[in-house]
mmCIF file of C-alpha atoms in Angstrom:
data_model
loop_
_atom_site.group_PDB
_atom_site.id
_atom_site.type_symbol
_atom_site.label_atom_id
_atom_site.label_comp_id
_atom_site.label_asym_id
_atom_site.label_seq_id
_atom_site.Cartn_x
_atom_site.Cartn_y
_atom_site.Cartn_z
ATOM 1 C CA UNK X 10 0.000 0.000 0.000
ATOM 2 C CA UNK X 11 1.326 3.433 -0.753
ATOM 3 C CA UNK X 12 1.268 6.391 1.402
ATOM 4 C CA UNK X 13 -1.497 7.923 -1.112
ATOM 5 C CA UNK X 14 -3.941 5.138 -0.347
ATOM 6 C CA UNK X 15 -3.495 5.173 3.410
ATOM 7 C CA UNK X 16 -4.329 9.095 3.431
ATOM 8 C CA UNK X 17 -0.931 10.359 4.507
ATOM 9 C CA UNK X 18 0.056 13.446 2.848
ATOM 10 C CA UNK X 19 3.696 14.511 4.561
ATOM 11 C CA UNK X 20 5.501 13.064 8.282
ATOM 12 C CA UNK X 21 4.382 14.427 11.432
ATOM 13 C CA UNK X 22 5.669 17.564 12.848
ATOM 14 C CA UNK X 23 5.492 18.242 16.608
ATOM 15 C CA UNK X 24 4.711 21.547 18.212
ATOM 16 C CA UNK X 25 7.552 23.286 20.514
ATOM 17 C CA UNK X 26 7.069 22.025 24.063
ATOM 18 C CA UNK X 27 8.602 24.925 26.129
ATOM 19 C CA UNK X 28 10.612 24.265 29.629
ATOM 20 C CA UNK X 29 8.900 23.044 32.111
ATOM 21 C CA UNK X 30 9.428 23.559 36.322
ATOM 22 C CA UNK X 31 7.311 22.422 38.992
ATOM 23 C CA UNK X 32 7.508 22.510 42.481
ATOM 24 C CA UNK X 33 8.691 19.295 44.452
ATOM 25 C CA UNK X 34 5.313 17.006 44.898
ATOM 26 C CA UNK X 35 3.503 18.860 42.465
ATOM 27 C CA UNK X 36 1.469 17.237 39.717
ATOM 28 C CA UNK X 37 3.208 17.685 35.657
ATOM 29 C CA UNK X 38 1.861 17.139 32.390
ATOM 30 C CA UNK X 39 3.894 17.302 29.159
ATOM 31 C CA UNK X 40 2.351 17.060 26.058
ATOM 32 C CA UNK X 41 3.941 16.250 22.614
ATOM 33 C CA UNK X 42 1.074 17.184 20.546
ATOM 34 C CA UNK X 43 1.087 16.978 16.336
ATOM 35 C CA UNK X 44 0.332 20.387 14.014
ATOM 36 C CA UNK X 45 -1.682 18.346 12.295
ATOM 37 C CA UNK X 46 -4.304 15.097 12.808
ATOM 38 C CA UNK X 47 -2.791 11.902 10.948
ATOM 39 C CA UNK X 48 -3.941 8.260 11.053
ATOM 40 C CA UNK X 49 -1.478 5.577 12.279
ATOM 41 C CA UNK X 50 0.715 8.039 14.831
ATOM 42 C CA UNK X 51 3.160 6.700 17.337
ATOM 43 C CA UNK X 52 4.279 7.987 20.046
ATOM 44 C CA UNK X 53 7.130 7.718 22.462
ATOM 45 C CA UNK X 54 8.826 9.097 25.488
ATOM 46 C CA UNK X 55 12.595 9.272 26.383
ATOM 47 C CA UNK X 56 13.912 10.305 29.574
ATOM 48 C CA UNK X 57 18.005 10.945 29.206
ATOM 49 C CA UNK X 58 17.737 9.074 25.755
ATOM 50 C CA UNK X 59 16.142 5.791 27.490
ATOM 51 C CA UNK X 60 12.624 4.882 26.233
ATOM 52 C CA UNK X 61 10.323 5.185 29.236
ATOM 53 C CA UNK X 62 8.229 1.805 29.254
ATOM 54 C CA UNK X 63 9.756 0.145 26.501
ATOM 55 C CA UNK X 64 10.413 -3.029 25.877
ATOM 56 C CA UNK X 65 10.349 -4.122 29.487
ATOM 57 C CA UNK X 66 7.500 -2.008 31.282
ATOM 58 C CA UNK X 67 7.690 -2.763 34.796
ATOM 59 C CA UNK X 68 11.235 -1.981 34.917
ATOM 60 C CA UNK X 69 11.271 1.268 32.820
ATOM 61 C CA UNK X 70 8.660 3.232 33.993
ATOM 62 C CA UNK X 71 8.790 4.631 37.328
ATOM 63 C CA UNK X 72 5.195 4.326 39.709
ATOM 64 C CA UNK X 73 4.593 7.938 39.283
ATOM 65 C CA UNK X 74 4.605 8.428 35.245
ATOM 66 C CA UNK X 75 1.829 7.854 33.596
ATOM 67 C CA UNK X 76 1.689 8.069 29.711
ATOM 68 C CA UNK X 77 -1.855 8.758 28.408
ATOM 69 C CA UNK X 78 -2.453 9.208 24.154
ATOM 70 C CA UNK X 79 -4.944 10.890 22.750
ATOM 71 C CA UNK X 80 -6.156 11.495 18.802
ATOM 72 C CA UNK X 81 -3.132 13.697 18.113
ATOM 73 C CA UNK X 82 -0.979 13.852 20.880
ATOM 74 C CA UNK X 83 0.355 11.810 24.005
ATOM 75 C CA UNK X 84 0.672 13.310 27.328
ATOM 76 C CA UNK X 85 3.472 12.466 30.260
ATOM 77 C CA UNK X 86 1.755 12.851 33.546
ATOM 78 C CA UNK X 87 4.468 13.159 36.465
ATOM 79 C CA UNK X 88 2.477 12.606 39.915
ATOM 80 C CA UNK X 89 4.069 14.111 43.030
ATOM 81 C CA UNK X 90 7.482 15.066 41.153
ATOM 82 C CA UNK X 91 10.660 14.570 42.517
ATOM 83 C CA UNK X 92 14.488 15.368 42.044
ATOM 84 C CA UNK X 93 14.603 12.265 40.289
ATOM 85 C CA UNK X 94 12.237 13.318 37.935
ATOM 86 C CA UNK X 95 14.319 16.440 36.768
ATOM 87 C CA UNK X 96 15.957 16.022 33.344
ATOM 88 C CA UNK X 97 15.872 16.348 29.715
ATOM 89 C CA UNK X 98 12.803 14.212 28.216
ATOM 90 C CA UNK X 99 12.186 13.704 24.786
ATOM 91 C CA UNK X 100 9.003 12.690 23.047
ATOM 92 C CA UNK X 101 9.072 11.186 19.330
ATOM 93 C CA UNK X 102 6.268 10.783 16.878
ATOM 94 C CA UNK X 103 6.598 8.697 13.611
ATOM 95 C CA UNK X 104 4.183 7.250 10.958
ATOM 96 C CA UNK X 105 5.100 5.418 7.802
ATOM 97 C CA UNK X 106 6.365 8.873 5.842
ATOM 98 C CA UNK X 107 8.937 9.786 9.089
ATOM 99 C CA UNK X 108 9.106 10.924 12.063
ATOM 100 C CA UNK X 109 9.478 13.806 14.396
ATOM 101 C CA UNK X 110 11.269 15.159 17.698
ATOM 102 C CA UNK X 111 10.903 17.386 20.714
ATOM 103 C CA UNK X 112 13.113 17.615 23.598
ATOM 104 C CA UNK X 113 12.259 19.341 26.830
ATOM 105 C CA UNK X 114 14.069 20.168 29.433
ATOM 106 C CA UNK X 115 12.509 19.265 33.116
ATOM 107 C CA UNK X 116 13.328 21.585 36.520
ATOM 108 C CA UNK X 117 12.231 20.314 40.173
ATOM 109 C CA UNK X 118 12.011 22.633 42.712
ATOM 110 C CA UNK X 119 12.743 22.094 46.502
ATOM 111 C CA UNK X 120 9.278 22.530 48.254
ATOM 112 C CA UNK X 121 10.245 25.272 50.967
ATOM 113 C CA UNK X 122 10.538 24.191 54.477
ATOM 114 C CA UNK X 123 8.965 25.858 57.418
ATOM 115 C CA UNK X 124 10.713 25.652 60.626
ATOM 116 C CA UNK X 125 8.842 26.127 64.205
ATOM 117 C CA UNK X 126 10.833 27.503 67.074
ATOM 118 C CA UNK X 127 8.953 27.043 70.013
ATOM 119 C CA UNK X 128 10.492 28.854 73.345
ATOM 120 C CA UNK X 129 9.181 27.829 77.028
#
């Protein structure tokens, strides 16, 4: 089958996904979303160049991502982030004309800490 018969006109292209920073045990989405709608899209998510739930799932993906795709995009849902969850993350989007990139840079910061002094 060619790509004329399947309805693809051109690969997908992915819209910027700007820097993101969230406060220590604060909720964050990212979303790697397509210009365009095209049939057959896949999706992928890289943290540090390492496919998060690839081929083995239960290793790859830590308990607090959650990876959610929609009609023309895929969103990376971070509950209750963490240090460890700072970083750059990628997201990749192919079909059978190509494929397409966007890399995003993650920022976690420390919750502030209020002290009590109590005098007696």
């Amino acid at each position: 089958m060619n790509c004329l018969e399947c309805g693809l006109s051109s690969p997908p292209r992915l819209k910027e996904i700007k820097t993101q920073s969230v406060t220590e045990g604060e909720k964050l989405v990212l979303k790697c979303e397509v210009v365009s709608d095209q049939p057959g899209l896949k999706f992928k998510w890289f943290k540090e160049d390492k496919e998060i739930g690839g081929k083995n799932k239960a290793e790859s993906k830590p308990v607090n991502i959650k990876i959610r795709k929609k009609k023309k995009s895929s969103e990376l849902h971070i509950t209750s982030a963490s240090d460890a969850d700072a970083g750059e993350y990628k997201c990749t989007v192919s079909n059978q004309l190509g494929n397409d990139s966007m890399r995003v840079n993650v920022t976690i910061t420390p919750r502030k800490k209020i002290y009590f002094i109590f005098f007696i």
